[in-house]
Coordinates of N, CA and C in Angstrom, one line a residue:
X26 N -13.8 -18.9 -27.4 CA -12.3 -19.1 -27.1 C -12.0 -20.4 -26.3
X27 N -12.8 -21.2 -26.4 CA -12.7 -22.5 -25.5 C -11.5 -23.2 -26.0
X28 N -11.2 -23.5 -27.4 CA -10.1 -24.2 -27.7 C -8.9 -23.3 -28.0
X29 N -8.5 -22.3 -27.0 CA -7.4 -21.6 -27.1 C -6.2 -22.3 -27.1
X30 N -5.2 -22.1 -28.0 CA -3.8 -22.6 -27.9 C -2.8 -21.7 -27.4
X31 N -2.4 -22.1 -26.1 CA -1.4 -21.3 -25.5 C -0.1 -21.6 -26.1
X32 N 0.7 -20.5 -26.2 CA 2.0 -20.4 -26.7 C 2.0 -20.9 -28.1
X33 N 0.9 -20.4 -28.9 CA 1.0 -21.1 -30.2 C 2.1 -20.4 -31.1
X34 N 2.4 -19.1 -30.7 CA 3.5 -18.5 -31.4 C 5.0 -19.2 -31.5
X35 N 5.0 -20.0 -30.5 CA 6.3 -20.8 -30.2 C 6.2 -22.2 -30.8
X36 N 5.1 -22.6 -31.4 CA 4.9 -23.9 -32.0 C 5.2 -23.9 -33.5
X37 N 5.5 -25.0 -34.0 CA 5.7 -25.0 -35.6 C 4.3 -25.0 -36.2
X38 N 4.2 -24.1 -37.2 CA 3.1 -24.0 -37.9 C 3.5 -23.3 -39.2
X39 N 3.1 -23.9 -40.3 CA 3.3 -23.5 -41.6 C 2.7 -22.1 -42.0
X40 N 1.5 -21.8 -41.3 CA 1.1 -20.4 -41.3 C 1.5 -19.2 -40.5
X41 N 2.5 -19.6 -39.7 CA 3.0 -18.6 -38.9 C 3.9 -17.6 -39.6
X42 N 3.8 -16.4 -39.5 CA 4.5 -15.1 -40.1 C 5.7 -14.9 -39.5
X43 N 6.5 -14.2 -40.0 CA 7.7 -13.7 -39.4 C 7.0 -12.6 -38.3
X44 N 6.1 -11.9 -38.6 CA 5.5 -10.9 -37.6 C 5.0 -11.7 -36.4
X45 N 4.6 -12.8 -36.5 CA 4.2 -13.6 -35.2 C 5.4 -13.9 -34.4
X46 N 6.5 -14.4 -34.9 CA 7.7 -14.5 -34.2 C 8.2 -13.4 -33.5
X47 N 8.2 -12.2 -34.3 CA 8.8 -11.0 -33.7 C 7.9 -10.7 -32.6
X48 N 6.5 -10.7 -32.7 CA 5.6 -10.3 -31.7 C 5.7 -11.2 -30.3
X49 N 6.1 -12.5 -30.7 CA 6.4 -13.4 -29.5 C 7.6 -13.0 -28.8
X50 N 8.7 -12.8 -29.6 CA 10.0 -12.2 -29.0 C 9.9 -11.0 -28.2
X51 N 9.1 -10.1 -28.9 CA 8.9 -8.7 -28.0 C 8.1 -8.9 -26.6
X52 N 7.2 -9.9 -26.6 CA 6.6 -10.1 -25.3 C 7.4 -10.8 -24.4
X53 N 8.3 -11.8 -24.8 CA 9.3 -12.4 -24.0 C 10.2 -11.5 -23.6
X54 N 10.8 -10.6 -24.4 CA 11.6 -9.7 -24.1 C 11.1 -8.6 -23.0
X55 N 9.9 -8.2 -23.3 CA 9.2 -7.3 -22.3 C 9.1 -7.8 -20.8
X56 N 8.6 -9.3 -20.9 CA 8.5 -9.9 -19.6 C 9.7 -9.9 -18.8
X57 N 11.0 -10.4 -19.6 CA 12.2 -10.5 -18.9 C 12.8 -9.3 -18.4
X58 N 12.6 -8.1 -19.2 CA 12.9 -6.8 -18.8 C 12.1 -6.3 -17.5
X59 N 10.9 -6.7 -17.3 CA 10.1 -6.4 -16.2 C 10.7 -7.2 -15.1
X60 N 10.9 -8.4 -15.1 CA 11.4 -9.3 -14.2 C 12.7 -8.9 -13.6
X61 N 13.5 -8.3 -14.4 CA 14.9 -7.9 -14.0 C 14.9 -6.2 -13.6
X62 N 14.4 -5.5 -14.3 CA 14.6 -4.0 -14.1 C 13.6 -3.5 -13.1
X63 N 12.4 -4.1 -12.9 CA 11.5 -3.5 -11.8 C 12.1 -3.7 -10.5
X64 N 12.4 -4.9 -10.1 CA 13.1 -4.8 -8.7 C 14.4 -4.2 -8.6
X65 N 15.2 -4.0 -9.5 CA 16.4 -3.3 -9.5 C 16.1 -1.6 -9.4
X66 N 15.1 -1.1 -10.2 CA 14.6 0.2 -10.0 C 13.9 0.5 -8.5
X67 N 13.2 -0.5 -8.4 CA 12.5 -0.3 -6.8 C 13.6 -0.3 -5.8
X68 N 14.5 -1.3 -5.8 CA 15.5 -1.1 -4.8 C 16.5 0.1 -4.9
X69 N 16.8 0.6 -6.0 CA 17.7 1.8 -6.2 C 16.9 3.1 -5.6
X70 N 15.5 2.9 -5.9 CA 14.7 4.2 -5.5 C 14.7 4.2 -3.9
X71 N 14.3 2.9 -3.4 CA 14.2 2.9 -2.1 C 15.6 3.2 -1.2
X72 N 16.6 2.6 -1.8 CA 17.9 3.0 -1.0 C 18.1 4.4 -1.4
X73 N 18.0 5.1 -2.3 CA 18.2 6.5 -2.5 C 17.5 7.3 -1.6
X74 N 16.1 7.0 -1.5 CA 15.3 7.9 -0.6 C 15.7 7.7 1.1
X75 N 15.8 6.4 1.2 CA 16.4 6.0 2.6 C 17.5 6.7 3.1
X76 N 18.5 6.7 2.1 CA 19.8 7.4 2.3 C 19.6 8.9 2.6
X77 N 18.8 9.5 1.7 CA 18.6 11.0 1.9 C 17.7 11.3 3.0
X78 N 16.7 10.5 3.6 CA 16.1 10.8 4.8 C 17.0 10.5 6.0
X79 N 17.9 9.5 5.9 CA 18.9 9.3 7.0 C 19.8 10.5 7.0
X80 N 20.2 11.1 6.0 CA 21.1 12.2 6.0 C 20.5 13.4 6.5
X81 N 19.2 13.5 6.3 CA 18.4 14.7 6.9 C 18.3 14.4 8.3
X82 N 18.6 13.4 8.9 CA 18.4 13.1 10.4 C 19.7 13.5 11.1
X83 N 20.8 14.1 10.4 CA 22.0 14.5 11.1 C 21.8 16.1 11.5
X84 N 20.8 16.2 12.4 CA 20.5 17.4 12.9 C 21.0 17.5 14.4
X85 N 21.1 18.6 14.9 CA 21.6 18.9 16.3 C 20.4 19.3 17.1
X86 N 20.2 18.5 18.2 CA 19.0 18.8 19.0 C 19.5 19.8 20.1
X87 N 18.6 20.9 20.3 CA 19.0 21.7 21.4 C 17.7 22.2 22.1
X88 N 17.9 22.8 23.3 CA 16.7 23.5 24.0 C 16.6 24.8 23.7
X89 N 15.5 25.3 23.6 CA 15.1 26.8 23.4 C 14.0 27.2 24.1
X90 N 13.9 28.4 24.3 CA 12.8 29.2 25.0 C 11.6 29.8 23.9
X91 N 10.4 29.4 24.1 CA 9.4 30.0 23.3 C 9.2 31.3 23.6
X92 N 9.5 32.4 22.7 CA 9.2 33.8 22.9 C 7.8 34.3 22.7
X93 N 6.9 33.5 22.2 CA 5.5 33.8 21.8 C 4.7 32.5 22.0
X94 N 3.3 32.8 22.1 CA 2.4 31.7 22.2 C 2.5 31.2 20.8
X95 N 2.6 29.7 20.7 CA 2.5 29.2 19.5 C 1.1 29.2 19.0
X96 N 0.8 29.5 17.8 CA -0.7 29.4 17.4 C -1.2 27.9 17.6
X97 N -2.5 27.9 17.8 CA -3.3 26.6 18.0 C -3.6 26.0 16.7
X98 N -4.0 26.8 15.8 CA -4.3 26.3 14.4 C -3.5 27.0 13.4
X99 N -3.2 26.2 12.3 CA -2.4 26.8 11.2 C -2.9 26.0 9.9
X100 N -3.3 26.8 8.9 CA -3.9 26.2 7.8 C -3.0 25.2 7.2
X101 N -1.6 25.3 7.2 CA -0.7 24.5 6.7 C -0.6 23.2 7.6
X102 N -0.6 23.3 8.9 CA -0.6 22.2 9.7 C -1.7 21.4 9.6
X103 N -2.9 22.0 9.5 CA -4.2 21.3 9.5 C -4.3 20.4 8.1
X104 N -3.7 21.0 7.1 CA -3.8 20.2 5.8 C -2.8 19.2 5.8
X105 N -1.8 19.3 6.3 CA -0.5 18.1 6.3 C -0.8 17.2 7.5
X106 N -1.4 17.8 8.5 CA -1.5 16.8 9.5 C -0.5 16.8 10.6
X107 N 0.5 17.8 10.4 CA 1.7 17.9 11.1 C 1.2 18.9 12.5
X108 N 1.4 18.4 13.7 CA 1.0 19.3 14.7 C 1.9 20.2 15.0
X109 N 3.0 20.5 14.3 CA 4.0 21.5 14.6 C 3.6 22.8 13.7
X110 N 3.9 24.0 14.5 CA 3.7 25.2 13.8 C 4.8 26.0 14.0
X111 N 5.2 27.2 13.1 CA 6.4 28.0 13.3 C 6.1 29.0 14.3
X112 N 7.1 29.2 15.3 CA 6.9 30.2 16.4 C 8.4 30.6 16.5
X113 N 8.4 32.0 17.3 CA 9.7 32.5 17.6 C 10.3 31.8 18.8
X114 N 11.6 31.5 18.8 CA 12.2 30.7 19.7 C 13.8 31.4 20.0
X115 N 14.3 31.3 21.1 CA 15.6 31.8 21.4 C 16.5 30.7 22.0
X116 N 17.7 30.5 21.6 CA 18.6 29.5 22.1 C 20.0 29.9 22.2
X117 N 20.8 29.2 22.8 CA 22.2 29.5 22.8 C 22.7 28.6 21.9
X118 N 23.5 29.1 21.0 CA 24.4 28.5 19.9 C 25.6 27.7 20.6
X119 N 26.4 26.9 20.0 CA 27.6 26.2 20.5 C 28.7 27.1 20.9
X120 N 28.7 28.4 20.1 CA 29.8 29.3 20.5 C 29.4 30.3 21.7
X121 N 28.2 30.1 22.2 CA 27.8 30.9 23.5 C 26.9 32.0 23.1
X122 N 26.6 32.4 21.8 CA 25.9 33.4 21.4 C 24.4 33.1 21.5
X123 N 23.4 34.1 21.8 CA 22.1 33.9 21.9 C 21.4 34.0 20.5
X124 N 20.8 33.2 20.0 CA 20.2 33.3 18.6 C 18.8 33.2 18.7
X125 N 18.0 33.9 17.7 CA 16.6 34.0 17.8 C 16.1 33.6 16.2
X126 N 15.1 32.7 16.2 CA 14.5 32.4 14.9 C 13.3 31.9 15.0
X127 N 12.5 31.5 13.9 CA 11.2 30.9 14.0 C 11.6 29.3 13.8
X128 N 10.9 28.6 14.6 CA 11.3 27.0 14.5 C 10.0 26.5 14.6
X129 N 9.9 25.1 14.1 CA 8.6 24.3 14.2 C 8.6 23.9 15.8
X130 N 7.5 24.2 16.3 CA 7.2 23.9 17.8 C 5.6 23.2 17.9
X131 N 5.4 22.5 18.8 CA 4.0 21.9 19.1 C 2.9 23.1 19.1
X132 N 1.8 22.9 18.3 CA 0.8 23.8 18.4 C 0.2 23.9 19.6
X133 N -0.2 25.4 20.0 CA -0.7 25.8 21.5 C 0.3 25.7 22.5
X134 N 1.6 25.7 22.3 CA 2.6 25.7 23.4 C 2.6 27.3 23.8
X135 N 2.5 27.5 25.2 CA 2.5 28.8 25.5 C 4.0 29.4 25.7
X136 N 4.0 30.8 25.7 CA 5.3 31.5 25.8 C 6.0 31.1 27.0
X137 N 7.3 31.2 27.0 CA 8.3 31.0 27.9 C 8.5 29.5 28.3
X138 N 7.9 28.7 27.6 CA 8.0 27.3 27.7 C 9.3 26.7 27.2
X139 N 9.9 25.9 27.7 CA 11.2 25.2 27.0 C 10.7 24.2 26.0
X140 N 11.4 24.3 24.7 CA 11.0 23.4 23.7 C 12.2 23.0 23.1
X141 N 12.1 21.8 22.3 CA 13.3 21.1 21.7 C 13.2 21.7 20.2
X142 N 14.4 22.1 19.7 CA 14.6 22.6 18.4 C 15.6 21.8 17.8
X143 N 15.4 21.5 16.5 CA 16.4 20.8 15.8 C 17.1 21.7 14.7
X144 N 18.4 21.8 14.8 CA 19.3 22.7 13.9 C 20.1 22.0 13.0
X145 N 20.3 22.4 11.8 CA 21.0 21.8 10.7 C 22.5 22.3 10.9
X146 N 23.6 21.9 10.2 CA 25.0 22.2 10.3 C 25.2 23.8 10.3
X147 N 24.3 24.5 9.9 CA 24.4 26.2 9.7 C 23.8 26.7 10.8
X148 N 23.2 26.0 11.8 CA 22.4 26.6 12.8 C 21.0 27.0 12.6
X149 N 20.3 26.5 11.5 CA 19.0 27.0 11.0 C 17.9 25.9 11.6
X150 N 17.0 26.3 12.1 CA 15.9 25.4 12.7 C 15.3 24.8 11.5
X151 N 15.0 23.4 11.8 CA 14.4 22.5 10.8 C 13.4 21.7 11.5
X152 N 12.6 21.0 10.6 CA 11.7 19.9 11.2 C 12.4 19.0 11.9
X153 N 11.8 18.2 12.8 CA 12.5 17.1 13.5 C 12.7 15.9 12.4
X154 N 13.9 15.2 12.6 CA 14.2 14.3 11.7 C 13.1 13.2 11.8
X155 N 13.0 12.4 10.6 CA 12.1 11.5 10.5 C 12.5 10.1 11.4
X156 N 11.6 9.2 11.8 CA 12.0 8.2 12.8 C 12.4 7.0 11.9
X157 N 12.8 6.1 12.4 CA 13.2 4.7 11.6 C 12.0 4.2 10.9
X158 N 10.8 4.1 11.6 CA 9.7 3.5 11.1 C 9.1 4.4 9.8
X159 N 9.3 5.8 9.8 CA 8.8 6.6 8.9 C 9.9 6.4 7.7
X160 N 11.1 6.4 7.9 CA 12.1 6.3 6.8 C 11.8 4.9 6.2
X161 N 11.7 3.8 6.9 CA 11.3 2.5 6.2 C 10.0 2.5 5.3
X162 N 9.0 3.2 5.9 CA 7.7 3.3 5.1 C 7.8 4.1 3.9
X163 N 8.3 5.3 4.0 CA 8.7 6.1 2.8 C 9.5 5.3 1.6
X164 N 10.5 4.9 2.2 CA 11.5 4.1 1.2 C 10.7 3.0 0.5
X165 N 10.0 2.2 1.3 CA 9.3 1.2 0.7 C 8.2 1.7 -0.4
X166 N 7.5 2.8 -0.1 CA 6.6 3.2 -1.0 C 7.2 3.8 -2.1
X167 N 8.4 4.4 -2.0 CA 9.2 4.9 -3.2 C 9.7 3.8 -4.0
X168 N 10.3 2.8 -3.4 CA 10.7 1.6 -4.2 C 9.4 0.9 -4.9
X169 N 8.4 0.8 -4.4 CA 7.3 0.3 -5.0 C 6.7 1.0 -6.1
X170 N 6.7 2.4 -6.0 CA 6.2 3.2 -7.0 C 7.3 3.2 -8.1
X171 N 8.5 3.0 -8.0 CA 9.5 3.0 -9.0 C 9.3 1.7 -9.8
X172 N 9.1 0.6 -9.0 CA 9.0 -0.7 -9.6 C 7.8 -0.7 -10.6
X173 N 6.6 -0.2 -10.1 CA 5.5 -0.3 -10.9 C 5.6 0.8 -12.1
X174 N 6.3 1.9 -12.0 CA 6.5 2.8 -13.1 C 7.2 2.2 -14.2
X175 N 8.5 1.4 -13.7 CA 9.2 0.8 -14.6 C 8.3 -0.3 -15.4
X176 N 7.5 -1.1 -14.7 CA 6.7 -2.1 -15.3 C 5.7 -1.2 -16.4
X177 N 5.1 -0.2 -16.1 CA 4.3 0.6 -16.9 C 5.2 1.0 -18.2
X178 N 6.3 1.6 -18.1 CA 7.1 1.9 -19.2 C 7.4 0.8 -20.0
X179 N 7.8 -0.4 -19.6 CA 8.2 -1.5 -20.5 C 6.9 -1.9 -21.1
X180 N 5.7 -2.0 -20.2 CA 4.5 -2.4 -21.0 C 4.1 -1.5 -22.0
X181 N 4.3 -0.1 -21.8 CA 4.1 0.9 -22.9 C 4.8 0.6 -24.1
X182 N 6.1 0.4 -23.9 CA 6.9 0.2 -24.9 C 6.5 -1.2 -25.9
X183 N 6.3 -2.1 -25.0 CA 5.8 -3.5 -25.7 C 4.4 -3.3 -26.4
X184 N 3.5 -2.4 -25.9 CA 2.3 -2.1 -26.6 C 2.5 -1.3 -27.9
X185 N 3.5 -0.3 -27.8 CA 3.8 0.4 -29.0 C 4.5 -0.4 -30.1
X186 N 5.4 -1.4 -29.6 CA 5.8 -2.2 -30.6 C 4.9 -3.2 -31.2
X187 N 3.8 -3.8 -30.4 CA 2.9 -4.6 -31.0 C 1.9 -3.8 -31.9
X188 N 1.6 -2.5 -31.6 CA 0.9 -1.8 -32.5 C 1.6 -1.6 -34.0
X189 N 3.0 -1.4 -33.9 CA 3.8 -1.2 -35.0 C 3.7 -2.5 -35.9
X190 N 3.8 -3.5 -35.0 CA 3.8 -5.0 -35.7 C 2.5 -5.1 -36.4
X191 N 1.3 -4.8 -35.8 CA 0.0 -5.0 -36.4 C -0.1 -4.1 -37.6
X192 N 0.4 -3.0 -37.6 CA 0.3 -2.0 -38.8 C 1.2 -2.7 -40.0
X193 N 2.4 -3.2 -39.7 CA 3.2 -3.7 -40.7 C 2.4 -5.2 -41.2
X194 N 1.8 -6.0 -40.3 CA 0.9 -7.2 -40.9 C -0.1 -6.7 -41.6
X195 N -0.9 -5.5 -41.2 CA -1.9 -5.0 -42.2 C -1.5 -4.6 -43.5
X196 N -0.2 -4.0 -43.6 CA 0.4 -3.6 -44.9 C 0.7 -5.0 -45.7
X197 N 1.2 -5.9 -45.0 CA 1.5 -7.2 -45.7 C 0.3 -7.9 -46.2
X198 N -0.8 -7.8 -45.4 CA -2.1 -8.4 -46.0 C -2.6 -7.7 -47.1
X199 N -2.6 -6.4 -47.1 CA -2.9 -5.5 -48.3 C -2.2 -6.1 -49.6
X200 N -0.8 -6.1 -49.5 CA 0.1 -6.3 -50.6 C -0.2 -7.8 -51.0
X201 N -0.5 -8.7 -50.2 CA -0.9 -10.2 -50.7 C -2.2 -10.2 -51.2
X202 N -3.0 -9.4 -50.8 CA -4.5 -9.4 -51.4 C -4.4 -8.8 -52.7
X203 N -3.7 -7.7 -52.9 CA -3.5 -7.1 -54.2 C -2.9 -8.1 -55.2
X204 N -2.1 -8.9 -54.8 CA -1.7 -9.8 -55.6 C -2.5 -11.2 -55.9
X205 N -3.2 -11.5 -54.9 CA -4.1 -12.7 -55.1 C -5.6 -12.2 -55.4
X206 N -6.0 -11.1 -54.9 CA -7.5 -10.7 -55.2 C -7.9 -10.9 -56.6
X207 N -7.3 -10.2 -57.5 CA -7.7 -10.4 -58.9 C -7.7 -11.8 -59.5
X208 N -6.9 -12.6 -59.1 CA -6.8 -14.0 -59.6 C -8.0 -14.7 -58.8
X209 N -8.3 -14.4 -57.5 CA -9.3 -15.0 -56.8 C -10.8 -14.6 -57.3
X210 N -10.9 -13.4 -57.7 CA -12.2 -13.0 -58.1 C -12.4 -13.0 -59.6
X211 N -11.6 -13.6 -60.4 CA -11.8 -13.9 -61.7 C -13.0 -14.7 -62.0
X212 N -13.7 -14.2 -63.0 CA -15.0 -15.0 -63.2 C -14.7 -15.9 -64.6
X213 N -15.2 -17.2 -64.4 CA -14.7 -18.0 -65.5 C -16.0 -18.6 -66.2

């Protein structure tokens, strides 16, 4: 492959078939589609996840009293790497009523300790909101994954198109050989 001719499908050549031109255009279209759609898909996914994570940070912070010792280990916390475990807490709601529920607290916290609890708009305890760095990191990862997935989808479509072109090319060769073969193999 030392004398490989680059861009041969774009050069003038009397042996160039229609399928060669189609294949060249499919490759060019796939490259252009990747160049345009991958960044757009990545940016859209990154923005969507970032907005979703920022919306989840609209939680209200309140102080609560831990009613039981928080477990020191939790199989879910160990697997996820989150040092928070669910434990029973009591706090005063905005209307002055005392409320009790299970909320995520730091593992191993003793009973009657004051802890911070994050409440959603309905007053239900939730995990603490993600920080700015976490939002940026997760958004960037989602955007990158979307861009790569877009490229894989386009490359898969290009591959399928080329397979179809090759199948058509093989059928053309068979037809041409059927026409030329008997004349070529004629014994004189």
